[in-house]
Short mmCIF file of C-alpha atoms in Angstrom, two decimals:
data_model
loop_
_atom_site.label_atom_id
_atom_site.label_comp_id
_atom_site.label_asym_id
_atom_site.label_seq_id
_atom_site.Cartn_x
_atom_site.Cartn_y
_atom_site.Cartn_z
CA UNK V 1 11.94 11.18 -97.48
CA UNK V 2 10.78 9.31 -100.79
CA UNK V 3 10.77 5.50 -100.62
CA UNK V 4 13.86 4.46 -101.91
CA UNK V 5 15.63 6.59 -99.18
CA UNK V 6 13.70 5.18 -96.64
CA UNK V 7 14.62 1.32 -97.98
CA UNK V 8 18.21 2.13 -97.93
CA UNK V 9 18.43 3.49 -94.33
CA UNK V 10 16.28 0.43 -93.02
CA UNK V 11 18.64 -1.83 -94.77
CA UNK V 12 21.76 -1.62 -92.54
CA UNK V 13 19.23 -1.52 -89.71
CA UNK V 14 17.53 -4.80 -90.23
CA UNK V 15 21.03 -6.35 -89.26
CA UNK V 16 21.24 -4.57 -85.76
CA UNK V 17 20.07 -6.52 -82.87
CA UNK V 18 18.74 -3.84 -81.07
CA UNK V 19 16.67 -2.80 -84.01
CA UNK V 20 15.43 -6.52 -84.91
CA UNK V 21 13.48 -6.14 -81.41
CA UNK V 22 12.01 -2.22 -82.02
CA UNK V 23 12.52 -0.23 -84.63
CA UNK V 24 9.76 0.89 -87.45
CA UNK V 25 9.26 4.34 -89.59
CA UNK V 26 6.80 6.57 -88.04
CA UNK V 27 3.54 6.85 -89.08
CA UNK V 28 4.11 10.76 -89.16
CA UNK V 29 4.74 13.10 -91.92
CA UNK V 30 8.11 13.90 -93.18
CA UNK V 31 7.98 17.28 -91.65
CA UNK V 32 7.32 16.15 -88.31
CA UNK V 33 9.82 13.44 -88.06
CA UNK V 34 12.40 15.90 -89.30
CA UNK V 35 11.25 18.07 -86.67
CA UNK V 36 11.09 15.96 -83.87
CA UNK V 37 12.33 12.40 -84.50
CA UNK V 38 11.35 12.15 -80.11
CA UNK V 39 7.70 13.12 -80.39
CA UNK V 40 5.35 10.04 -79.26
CA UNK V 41 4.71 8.27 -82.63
CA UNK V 42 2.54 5.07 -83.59
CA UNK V 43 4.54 2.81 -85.42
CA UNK V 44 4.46 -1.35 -85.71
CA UNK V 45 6.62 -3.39 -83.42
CA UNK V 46 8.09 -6.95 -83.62
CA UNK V 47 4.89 -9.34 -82.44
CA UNK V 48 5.91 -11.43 -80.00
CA UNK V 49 5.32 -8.70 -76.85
CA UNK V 50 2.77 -8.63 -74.59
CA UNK V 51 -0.06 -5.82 -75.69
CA UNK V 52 0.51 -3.43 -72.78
CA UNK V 53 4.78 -4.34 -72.07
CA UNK V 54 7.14 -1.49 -72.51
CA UNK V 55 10.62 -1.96 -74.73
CA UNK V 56 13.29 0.21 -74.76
CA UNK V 57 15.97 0.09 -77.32
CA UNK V 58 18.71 2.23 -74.96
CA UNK V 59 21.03 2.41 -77.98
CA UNK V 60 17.99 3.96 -80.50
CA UNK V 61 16.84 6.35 -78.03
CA UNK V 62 13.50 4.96 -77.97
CA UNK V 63 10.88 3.16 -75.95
CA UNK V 64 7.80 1.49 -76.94
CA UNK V 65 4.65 0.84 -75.69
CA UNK V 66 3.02 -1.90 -77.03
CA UNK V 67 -0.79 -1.03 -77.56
CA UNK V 68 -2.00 -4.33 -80.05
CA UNK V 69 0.03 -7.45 -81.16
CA UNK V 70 2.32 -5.81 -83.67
CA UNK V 71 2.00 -1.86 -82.89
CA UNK V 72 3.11 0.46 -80.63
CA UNK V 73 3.42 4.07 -79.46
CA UNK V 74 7.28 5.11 -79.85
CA UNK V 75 8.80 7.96 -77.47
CA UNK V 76 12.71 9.32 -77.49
CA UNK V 77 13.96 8.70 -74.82
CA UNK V 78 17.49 9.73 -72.54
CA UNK V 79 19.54 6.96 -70.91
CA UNK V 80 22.13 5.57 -68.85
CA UNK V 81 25.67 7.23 -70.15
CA UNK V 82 28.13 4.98 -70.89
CA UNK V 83 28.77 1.99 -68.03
CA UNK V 84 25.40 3.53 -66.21
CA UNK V 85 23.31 1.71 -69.19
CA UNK V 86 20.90 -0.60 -66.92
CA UNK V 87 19.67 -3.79 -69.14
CA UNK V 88 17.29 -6.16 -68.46
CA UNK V 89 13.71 -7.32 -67.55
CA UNK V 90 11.41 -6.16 -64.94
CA UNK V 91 8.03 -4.90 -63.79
CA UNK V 92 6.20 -1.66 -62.60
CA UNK V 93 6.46 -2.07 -59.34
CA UNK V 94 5.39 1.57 -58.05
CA UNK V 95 3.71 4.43 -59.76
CA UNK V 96 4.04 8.22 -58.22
CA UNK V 97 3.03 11.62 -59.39
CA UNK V 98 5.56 14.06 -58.62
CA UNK V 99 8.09 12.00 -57.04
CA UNK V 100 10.82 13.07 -54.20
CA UNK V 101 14.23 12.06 -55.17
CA UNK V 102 17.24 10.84 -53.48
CA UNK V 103 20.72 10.21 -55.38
CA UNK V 104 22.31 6.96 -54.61
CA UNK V 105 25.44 6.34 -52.83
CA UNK V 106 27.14 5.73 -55.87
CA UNK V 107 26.18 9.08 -57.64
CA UNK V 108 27.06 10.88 -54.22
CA UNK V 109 30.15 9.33 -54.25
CA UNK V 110 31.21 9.99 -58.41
CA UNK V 111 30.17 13.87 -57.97
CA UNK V 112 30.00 14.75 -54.05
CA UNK V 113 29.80 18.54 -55.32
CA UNK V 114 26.86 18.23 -57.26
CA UNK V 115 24.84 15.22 -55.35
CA UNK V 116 25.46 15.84 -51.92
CA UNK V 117 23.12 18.49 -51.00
CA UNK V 118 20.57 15.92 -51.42
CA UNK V 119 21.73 12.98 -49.88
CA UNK V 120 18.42 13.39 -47.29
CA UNK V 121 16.45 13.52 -50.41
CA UNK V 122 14.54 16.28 -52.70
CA UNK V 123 10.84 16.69 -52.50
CA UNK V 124 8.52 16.75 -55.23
CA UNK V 125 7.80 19.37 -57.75
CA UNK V 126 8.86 21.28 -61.10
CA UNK V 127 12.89 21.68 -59.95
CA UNK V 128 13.12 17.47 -59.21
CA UNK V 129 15.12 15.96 -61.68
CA UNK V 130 12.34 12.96 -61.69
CA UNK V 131 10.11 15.22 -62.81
CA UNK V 132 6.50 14.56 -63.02
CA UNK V 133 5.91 11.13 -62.96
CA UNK V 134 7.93 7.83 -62.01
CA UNK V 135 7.78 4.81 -62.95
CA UNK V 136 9.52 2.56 -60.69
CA UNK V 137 11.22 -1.01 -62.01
CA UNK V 138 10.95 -3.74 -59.80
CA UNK V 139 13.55 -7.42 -60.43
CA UNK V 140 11.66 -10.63 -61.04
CA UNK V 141 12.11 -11.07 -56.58
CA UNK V 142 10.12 -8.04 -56.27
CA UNK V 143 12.82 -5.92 -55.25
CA UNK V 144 13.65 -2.00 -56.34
CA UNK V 145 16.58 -1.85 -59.08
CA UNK V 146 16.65 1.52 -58.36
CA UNK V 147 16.17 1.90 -62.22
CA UNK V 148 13.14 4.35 -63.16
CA UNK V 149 11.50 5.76 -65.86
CA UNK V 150 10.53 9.08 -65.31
CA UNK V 151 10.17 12.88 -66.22
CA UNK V 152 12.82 15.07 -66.40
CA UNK V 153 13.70 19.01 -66.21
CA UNK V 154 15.98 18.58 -68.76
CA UNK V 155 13.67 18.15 -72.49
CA UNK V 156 16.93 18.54 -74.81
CA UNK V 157 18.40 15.39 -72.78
CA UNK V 158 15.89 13.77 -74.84
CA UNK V 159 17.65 11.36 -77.80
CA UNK V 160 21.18 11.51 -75.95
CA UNK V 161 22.75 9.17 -73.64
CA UNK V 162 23.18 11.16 -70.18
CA UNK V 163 21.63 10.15 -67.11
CA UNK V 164 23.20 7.83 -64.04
CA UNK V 165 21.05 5.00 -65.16
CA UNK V 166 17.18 5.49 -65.37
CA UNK V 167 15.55 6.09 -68.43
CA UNK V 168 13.99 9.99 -69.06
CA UNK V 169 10.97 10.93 -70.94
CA UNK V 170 9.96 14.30 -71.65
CA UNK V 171 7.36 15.01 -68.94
CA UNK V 172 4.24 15.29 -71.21
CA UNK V 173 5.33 11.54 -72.41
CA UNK V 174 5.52 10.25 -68.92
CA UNK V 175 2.55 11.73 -68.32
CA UNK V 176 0.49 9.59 -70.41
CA UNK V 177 2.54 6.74 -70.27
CA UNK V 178 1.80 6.59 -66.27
CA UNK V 179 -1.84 6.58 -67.22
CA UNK V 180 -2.05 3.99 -69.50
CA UNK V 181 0.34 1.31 -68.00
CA UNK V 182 -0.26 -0.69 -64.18
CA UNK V 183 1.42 -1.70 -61.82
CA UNK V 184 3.31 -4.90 -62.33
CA UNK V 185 3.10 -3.81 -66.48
CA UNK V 186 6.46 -5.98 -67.68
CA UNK V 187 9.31 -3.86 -69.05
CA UNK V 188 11.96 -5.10 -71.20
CA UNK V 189 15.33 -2.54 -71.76
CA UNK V 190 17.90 -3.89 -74.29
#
């Protein structure tokens, strides 16, 4: 993409909200971005967030973790599908590697046939839809908003707006994402 491409799609963007908070070209080459627009990418960031915080942009696909005033590392990300988008602020309240899984009363209840079997939960492992690592978001009272970011079994759910709420990396991402951020790390979702 040559630069007066480039100046003409970040044009229209500069007016979106969303994109006035996060949104930068990748540092990678035009091959690769083609390739993968959802690949983890450093790119700069509004300053303003803490060095460390996590912002997702729900309606980019993307979240961002700040690493230095101004710059981040960019992943795709999948979200909530339509009314299931969760906004607002939190904090890392709980960190687990391979995490069990329970569906909430409220996914039960939307698709019994699909969610029921595991209304006692579903351990660990490569077949959990949490996949390898979680992320749990925690309200400013310290209590669970059920809300995580975490793995997933499902890679091509990546850039697409599908899950009942919590935000999905690939499982490589969360990976190093749950390595590099602590508990209590603030998380802002727009």
């Amino acid at each position: 993409m040559n630069r007066r491409q480039m100046i003409g799609l970040a044009l229209p963007l500069v007016a979106a909200p969303s994109l006035v908070l996060a949104q930068a070209a990748p540092k990678a080459t035009p091959a690769a971005a083609t390739t993968d627009p959802y690949q983890p990418t450093e790119v700069p960031i509004r300053e303003g967030f803490e060095v460390g915080s996590i912002v997702v942009v729900s309606d980019n696909f993307f979240l961002y973790h700040v690493i230095a005033p101004g710059r981040a590392v960019r992943y795709g990300v999948a979200v909530g599908k339509d009314e299931l988008v969760w906004k607002g602020k939190a904090r890392i309240g709980r960190k687990v590697e391979w995490p069990s899984w329970r569906p909430t009363e409220a996914m039960i209840k939307r698709k019994p046939e699909q969610y029921g079997k595991w209304k006692d939960g579903m351990p660990g492992g490569p077949q959990n839809p949490l996949g390898a690592r979680a992320l749990y978001l925690y309200d400013a009272g310290g209590n669970d908003t059920a809300i995580r970011i975490h793995g997933t079994t499902e890679p091509g759910s990546i850039g697409r707006a599908v899950s009942n709420g919590c935000i999905r990396m690939r499982n490589e991402a969360v990976m190093a994402l749950f390595e590099q951020v602590p508990i209590g790390t603030p998380v802002y979702v727009y």
